[in-house]
Amino acid sequence: MEAQEFIINDFGQANYQFPINDKQSAFAKLVDNNGNEKTICSKQINRFLNDNKAEKGDKIIIKGDKFIMNKNQISKSINLSQIEI
C-alpha cells in the first residue's frame, strides 16, 4: 500500500462528528497534498498527537496499517487498527 502524506490542520475535542449537544470526542483534521480534508475522530489519535507534541502544520503519514508522525527527525507510529474511527 502506498503512503499518504497529510498536514495536521487542526485537532482537539469537539462534539462527536460535530452535531450540537452530542458527546465530546477527540478529532484530527488532516489535509492531503491536493487540499482534500480528512477528519478522524478517536481517543487514540488525540493521545498519539499529544504524546508526540504535535502542532498544526506537522506532517502525518498513513502507510498500510500505520499512522506515522515525523517531527524534528523523530519518527513514531501507531497501527491504524488501534484507532477507533
Coordinates of C-alpha atoms in Angstrom, one line a residue:
M1 CA 0.0 0.0 0.0
E2 CA 1.2 3.5 -0.9
A3 CA 2.0 6.0 1.8
Q4 CA -0.3 9.0 2.0
E5 CA 1.0 12.3 3.4
F6 CA -1.1 14.7 5.3
I7 CA -0.6 18.0 7.2
I8 CA -2.3 18.5 10.6
N9 CA -4.9 21.3 10.0
D10 CA -6.5 21.0 13.5
F11 CA -7.0 18.7 16.4
G12 CA -8.6 18.7 19.8
Q13 CA -12.0 18.0 21.3
A14 CA -15.4 18.6 19.7
N15 CA -18.9 17.2 19.7
Y16 CA -18.8 13.6 18.2
Q17 CA -18.8 14.0 14.4
F18 CA -19.7 17.6 15.2
P19 CA -23.5 17.6 15.8
I20 CA -24.7 20.0 18.5
N21 CA -25.5 18.6 22.0
D22 CA -23.6 15.3 21.4
K23 CA -20.8 13.8 23.5
Q24 CA -17.3 15.2 23.2
S25 CA -14.7 13.3 21.1
A26 CA -11.1 13.8 20.1
F27 CA -10.6 14.6 16.5
A28 CA -7.8 15.4 14.0
K29 CA -8.4 17.2 10.7
L30 CA -5.7 16.3 8.1
V31 CA -5.2 17.9 4.7
D32 CA -3.5 15.9 1.9
N33 CA -1.2 17.3 -0.9
N34 CA -4.3 18.0 -3.1
G35 CA -6.0 20.1 -0.4
N36 CA -8.6 17.4 0.5
E37 CA -9.5 17.3 4.2
K38 CA -9.9 14.1 6.2
T39 CA -11.3 14.1 9.8
I40 CA -10.5 11.2 12.2
C41 CA -12.5 11.0 15.5
S42 CA -10.8 8.9 18.2
K43 CA -9.3 9.0 21.6
Q44 CA -6.3 7.1 20.4
I45 CA -5.4 9.7 17.7
N46 CA -5.7 12.5 20.3
R47 CA -3.4 10.6 22.7
F48 CA -0.9 9.9 19.8
L49 CA -0.8 13.5 18.7
N50 CA -0.4 14.8 22.3
D51 CA 2.3 12.2 23.1
N52 CA 4.2 13.3 20.0
K53 CA 3.7 17.0 20.9
A54 CA 2.0 17.6 17.6
E55 CA 1.3 21.1 16.3
K56 CA -0.8 22.4 13.5
G57 CA 1.3 22.2 10.3
D58 CA 3.1 19.0 11.4
K59 CA 3.3 16.1 8.9
I60 CA 1.5 12.8 9.3
I61 CA 1.9 9.8 7.0
I62 CA -0.5 6.9 6.7
K63 CA 1.1 3.8 5.3
G64 CA -0.6 0.5 5.3
D65 CA -1.9 0.0 8.8
K66 CA 0.4 2.6 10.4
F67 CA -0.1 6.2 11.3
I68 CA 3.4 7.8 11.3
M69 CA 4.4 11.2 12.6
N70 CA 7.7 12.7 11.6
K71 CA 8.6 15.7 13.7
N72 CA 12.1 17.1 14.1
Q73 CA 13.6 13.9 12.6
I74 CA 12.0 11.7 15.2
S75 CA 9.6 9.2 13.7
K76 CA 6.9 7.4 15.7
S77 CA 4.0 5.3 14.6
I78 CA 0.8 3.7 15.7
N79 CA -1.2 0.9 14.0
L80 CA -4.4 2.2 12.4
S81 CA -6.1 -0.9 13.8
Q82 CA -5.7 0.7 17.3
I83 CA -7.7 3.8 16.1
E84 CA -11.5 3.8 16.6
I85 CA -13.0 5.7 13.7

